[in-house]
Every structure is written in C-alpha cells, then in structure tokens.
Short mmCIF file of C-alpha atoms in Angstrom, two decimals:
data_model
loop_
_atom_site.label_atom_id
_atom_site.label_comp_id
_atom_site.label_asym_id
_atom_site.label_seq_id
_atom_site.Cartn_x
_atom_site.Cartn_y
_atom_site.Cartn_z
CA UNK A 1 0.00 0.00 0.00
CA UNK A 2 2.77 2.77 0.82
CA UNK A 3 4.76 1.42 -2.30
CA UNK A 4 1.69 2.30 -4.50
CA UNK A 5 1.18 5.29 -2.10
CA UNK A 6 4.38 6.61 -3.22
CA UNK A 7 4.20 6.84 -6.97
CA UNK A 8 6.66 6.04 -9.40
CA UNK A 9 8.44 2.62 -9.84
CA UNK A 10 8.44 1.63 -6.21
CA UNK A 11 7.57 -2.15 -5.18
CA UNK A 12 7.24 -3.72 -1.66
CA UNK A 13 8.63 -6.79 -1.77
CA UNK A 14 8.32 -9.84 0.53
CA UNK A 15 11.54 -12.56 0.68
CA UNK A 16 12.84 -15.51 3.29
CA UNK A 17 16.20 -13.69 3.29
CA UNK A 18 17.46 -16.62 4.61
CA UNK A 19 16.62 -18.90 1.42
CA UNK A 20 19.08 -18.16 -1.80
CA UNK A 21 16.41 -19.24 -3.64
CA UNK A 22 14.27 -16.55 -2.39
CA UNK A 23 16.89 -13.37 -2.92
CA UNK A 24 17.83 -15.01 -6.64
CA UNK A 25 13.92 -14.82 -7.15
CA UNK A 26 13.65 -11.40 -5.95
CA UNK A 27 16.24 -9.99 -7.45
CA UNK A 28 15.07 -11.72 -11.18
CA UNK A 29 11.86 -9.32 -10.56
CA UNK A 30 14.28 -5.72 -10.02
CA UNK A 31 15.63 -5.59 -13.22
CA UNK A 32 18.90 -4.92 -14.72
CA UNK A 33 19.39 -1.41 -12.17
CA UNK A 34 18.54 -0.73 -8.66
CA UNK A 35 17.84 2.52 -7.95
CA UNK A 36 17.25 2.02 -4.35
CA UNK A 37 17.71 -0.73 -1.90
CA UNK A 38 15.52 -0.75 1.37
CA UNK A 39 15.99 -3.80 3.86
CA UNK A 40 13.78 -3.93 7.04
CA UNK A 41 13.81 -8.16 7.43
CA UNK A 42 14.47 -9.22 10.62
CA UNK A 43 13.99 -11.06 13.53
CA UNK A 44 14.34 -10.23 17.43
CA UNK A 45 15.48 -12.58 20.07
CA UNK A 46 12.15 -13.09 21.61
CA UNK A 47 11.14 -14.07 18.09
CA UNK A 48 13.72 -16.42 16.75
CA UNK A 49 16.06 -19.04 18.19
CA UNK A 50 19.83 -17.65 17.63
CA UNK A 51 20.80 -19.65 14.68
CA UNK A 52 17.90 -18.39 12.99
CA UNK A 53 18.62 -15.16 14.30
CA UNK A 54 22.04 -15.30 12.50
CA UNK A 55 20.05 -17.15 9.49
CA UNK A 56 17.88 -14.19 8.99
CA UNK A 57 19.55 -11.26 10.67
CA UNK A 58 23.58 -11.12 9.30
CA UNK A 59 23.57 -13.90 6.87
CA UNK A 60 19.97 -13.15 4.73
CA UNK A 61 21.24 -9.79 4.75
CA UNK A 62 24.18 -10.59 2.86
CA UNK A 63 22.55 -12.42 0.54
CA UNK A 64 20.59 -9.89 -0.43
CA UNK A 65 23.12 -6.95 -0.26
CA UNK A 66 25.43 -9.29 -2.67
CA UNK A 67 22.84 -10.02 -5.17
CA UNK A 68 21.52 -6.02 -5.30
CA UNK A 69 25.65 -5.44 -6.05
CA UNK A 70 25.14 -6.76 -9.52
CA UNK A 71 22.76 -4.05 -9.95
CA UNK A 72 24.28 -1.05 -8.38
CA UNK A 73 24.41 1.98 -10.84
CA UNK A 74 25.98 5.63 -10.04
CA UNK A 75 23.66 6.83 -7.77
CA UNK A 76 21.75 3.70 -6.27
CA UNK A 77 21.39 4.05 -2.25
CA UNK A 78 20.51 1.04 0.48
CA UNK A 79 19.26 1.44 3.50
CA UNK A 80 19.94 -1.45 5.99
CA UNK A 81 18.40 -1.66 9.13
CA UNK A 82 20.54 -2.29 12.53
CA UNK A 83 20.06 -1.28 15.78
CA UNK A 84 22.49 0.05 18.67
CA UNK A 85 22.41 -3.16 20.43
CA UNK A 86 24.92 -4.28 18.00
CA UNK A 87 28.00 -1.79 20.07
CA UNK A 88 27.04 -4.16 23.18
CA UNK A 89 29.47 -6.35 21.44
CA UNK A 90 32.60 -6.16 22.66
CA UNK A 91 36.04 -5.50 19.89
CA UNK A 92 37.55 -8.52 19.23
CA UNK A 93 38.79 -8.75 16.02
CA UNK A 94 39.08 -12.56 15.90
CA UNK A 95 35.25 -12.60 16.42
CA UNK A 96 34.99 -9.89 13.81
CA UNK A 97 36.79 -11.94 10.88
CA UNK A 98 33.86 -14.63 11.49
CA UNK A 99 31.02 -11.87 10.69
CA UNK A 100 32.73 -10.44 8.39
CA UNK A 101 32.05 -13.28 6.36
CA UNK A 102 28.90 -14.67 7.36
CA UNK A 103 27.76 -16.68 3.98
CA UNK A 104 31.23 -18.81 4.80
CA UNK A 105 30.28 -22.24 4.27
CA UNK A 106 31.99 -22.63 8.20
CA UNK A 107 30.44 -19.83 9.44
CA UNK A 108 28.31 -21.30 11.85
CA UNK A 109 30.55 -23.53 12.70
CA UNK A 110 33.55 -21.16 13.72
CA UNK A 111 31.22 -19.11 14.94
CA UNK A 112 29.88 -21.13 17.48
CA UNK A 113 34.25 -21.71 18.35
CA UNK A 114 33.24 -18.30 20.07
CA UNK A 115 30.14 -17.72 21.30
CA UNK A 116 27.20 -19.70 22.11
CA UNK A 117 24.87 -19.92 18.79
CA UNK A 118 21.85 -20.94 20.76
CA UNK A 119 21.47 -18.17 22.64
CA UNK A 120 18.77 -15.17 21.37
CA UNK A 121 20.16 -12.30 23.03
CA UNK A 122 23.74 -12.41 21.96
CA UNK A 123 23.40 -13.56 18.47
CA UNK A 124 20.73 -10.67 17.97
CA UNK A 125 23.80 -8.44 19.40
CA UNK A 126 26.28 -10.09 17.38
CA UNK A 127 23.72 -9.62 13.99
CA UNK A 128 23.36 -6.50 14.33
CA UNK A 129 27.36 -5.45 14.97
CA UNK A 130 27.59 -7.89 11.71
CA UNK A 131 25.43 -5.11 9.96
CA UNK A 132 27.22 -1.98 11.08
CA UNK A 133 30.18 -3.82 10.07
CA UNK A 134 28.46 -4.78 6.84
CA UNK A 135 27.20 -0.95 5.85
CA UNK A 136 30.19 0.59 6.66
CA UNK A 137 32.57 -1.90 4.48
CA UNK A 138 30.30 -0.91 1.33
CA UNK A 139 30.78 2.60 2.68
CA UNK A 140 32.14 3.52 -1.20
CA UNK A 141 30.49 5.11 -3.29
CA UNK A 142 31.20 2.28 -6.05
CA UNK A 143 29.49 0.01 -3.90
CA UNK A 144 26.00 0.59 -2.43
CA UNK A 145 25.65 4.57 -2.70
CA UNK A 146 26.87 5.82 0.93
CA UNK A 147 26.39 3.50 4.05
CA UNK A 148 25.92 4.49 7.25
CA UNK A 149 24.84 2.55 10.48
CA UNK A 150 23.42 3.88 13.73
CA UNK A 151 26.81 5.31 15.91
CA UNK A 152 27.08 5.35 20.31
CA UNK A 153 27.27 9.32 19.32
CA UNK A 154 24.79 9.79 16.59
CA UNK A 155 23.19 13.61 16.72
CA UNK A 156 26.72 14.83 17.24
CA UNK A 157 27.94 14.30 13.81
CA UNK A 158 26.63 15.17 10.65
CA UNK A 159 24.81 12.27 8.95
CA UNK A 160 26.44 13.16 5.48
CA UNK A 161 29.93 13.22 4.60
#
C-alpha cells in the first residue's frame, strides 16, 4: 500500500532472506538497475532461536546486499536496518573476521568456536554489529551509494559526509 502510495516505480517486496532461492527470485523481478535498496527483514530474540537469528539477521542480509551489487548503478542508495544493540558487542577482532564473512560455508561452525549460537540475546547483538560492520565496508560510493549505520554518538555528527 505505501509502495503504491508513493508513486513512481516503487515495489514492496516480501523474501525468506534466509533462502538463496528466495533473494535469486527477488532480485530476477528488479531488473537490470537498482535505484534504491531498502531492507527492514528481521527477527528479534524473543522471536527467533539464535541460529535463525544469524540465518535471517547477518547472513539473509548478505545475501541480499550481494545479489543487489550486480545491480548497483551511479547513484543507487541502500538502507539497511541495525540497531544500537549491535555496540554491546565487545572489539575482538578474531570474532569480527567470522562476521565479516557470514555466507562462509563454516560460518556457523567457527562461529559457534566463540560464542554460544543458541542463545537469542547475543546472536541478535552479534547480527546486528555484523550489519554496522556490513554498511560501513560498502561505505564507497562504487558500492551501495553511501552506508551508514546507527553510531554510540549519533546527533553529534553530521549524517552526510
């Protein structure tokens, strides 16, 4: 309804993230350019065990943001949703090479080397520092238009560079 709301060539789109399948399919129905990439999918940690948090949250995401690369044009801009819980993790750059890479055909399983997989709370944290992580490495503007993820001191910056 707001798609249609909105004019132009906008279309809401609904996709399992999680499933290739899915993304390949969505993607088919874009086009050949993306002018704008908007991802809200996700799940919480009272809604989702923590593998499927990871599933949906950090991995689904980059599915998608890899497939809409192939589309990218001067100009094209994403918006990917994250949340400040995602600083509660703490910097450990051993932890952070995992994430990085979260469609890794180990991923879960070096993953869970470090933290405990099956628990809601953390992997929900752990998603969404994957996301800030993810935003800001496609901070270019070759990549996805310009990136930026929620910051400890947003309001004190601009939000443009």
């Amino acid at each position: 309804k707001i798609a249609a709301e909105i004019g132009g060539d906008v279309k809401a789109m609904a996709c399992d993230i999680s499933s290739q399948a899915q993304v390949d399919a969505l993607m088919a129905e874009v086009g050949d350019e993306l002018e704008a990439l908007i991802v809200t999918a996700g799940v919480s940690g009272s809604q989702a065990t923590g593998r499927r948090i990871l599933e949906v949250n950090l991995m689904g995401l980059e599915r998608v943001v890899r497939a809409a690369e192939l589309k990218v044009r001067t100009g094209t801009v994403a918006v990917l949703v994250a949340s400040q819980s995602g600083y509660m993790v703490p910097n450990v750059p051993e932890l952070f090479d995992v994430i990085d890479d979260p469609l890794a055909p180990d991923f879960m399983e070096r993953l869970s080397q470090m933290i405990d997989v099956d628990v809601p709370s953390s992997c929900y944290q752990l998603s969404k520092r994957g996301v800030h992580r993810m935003a800001r490495r496609r901070d270019r503007p070759s990549q996805l238009g310009r990136a930026h993820g929620p910051e400890p001191t947003a309001g004190r910056r601009p939000a443009a560079r």
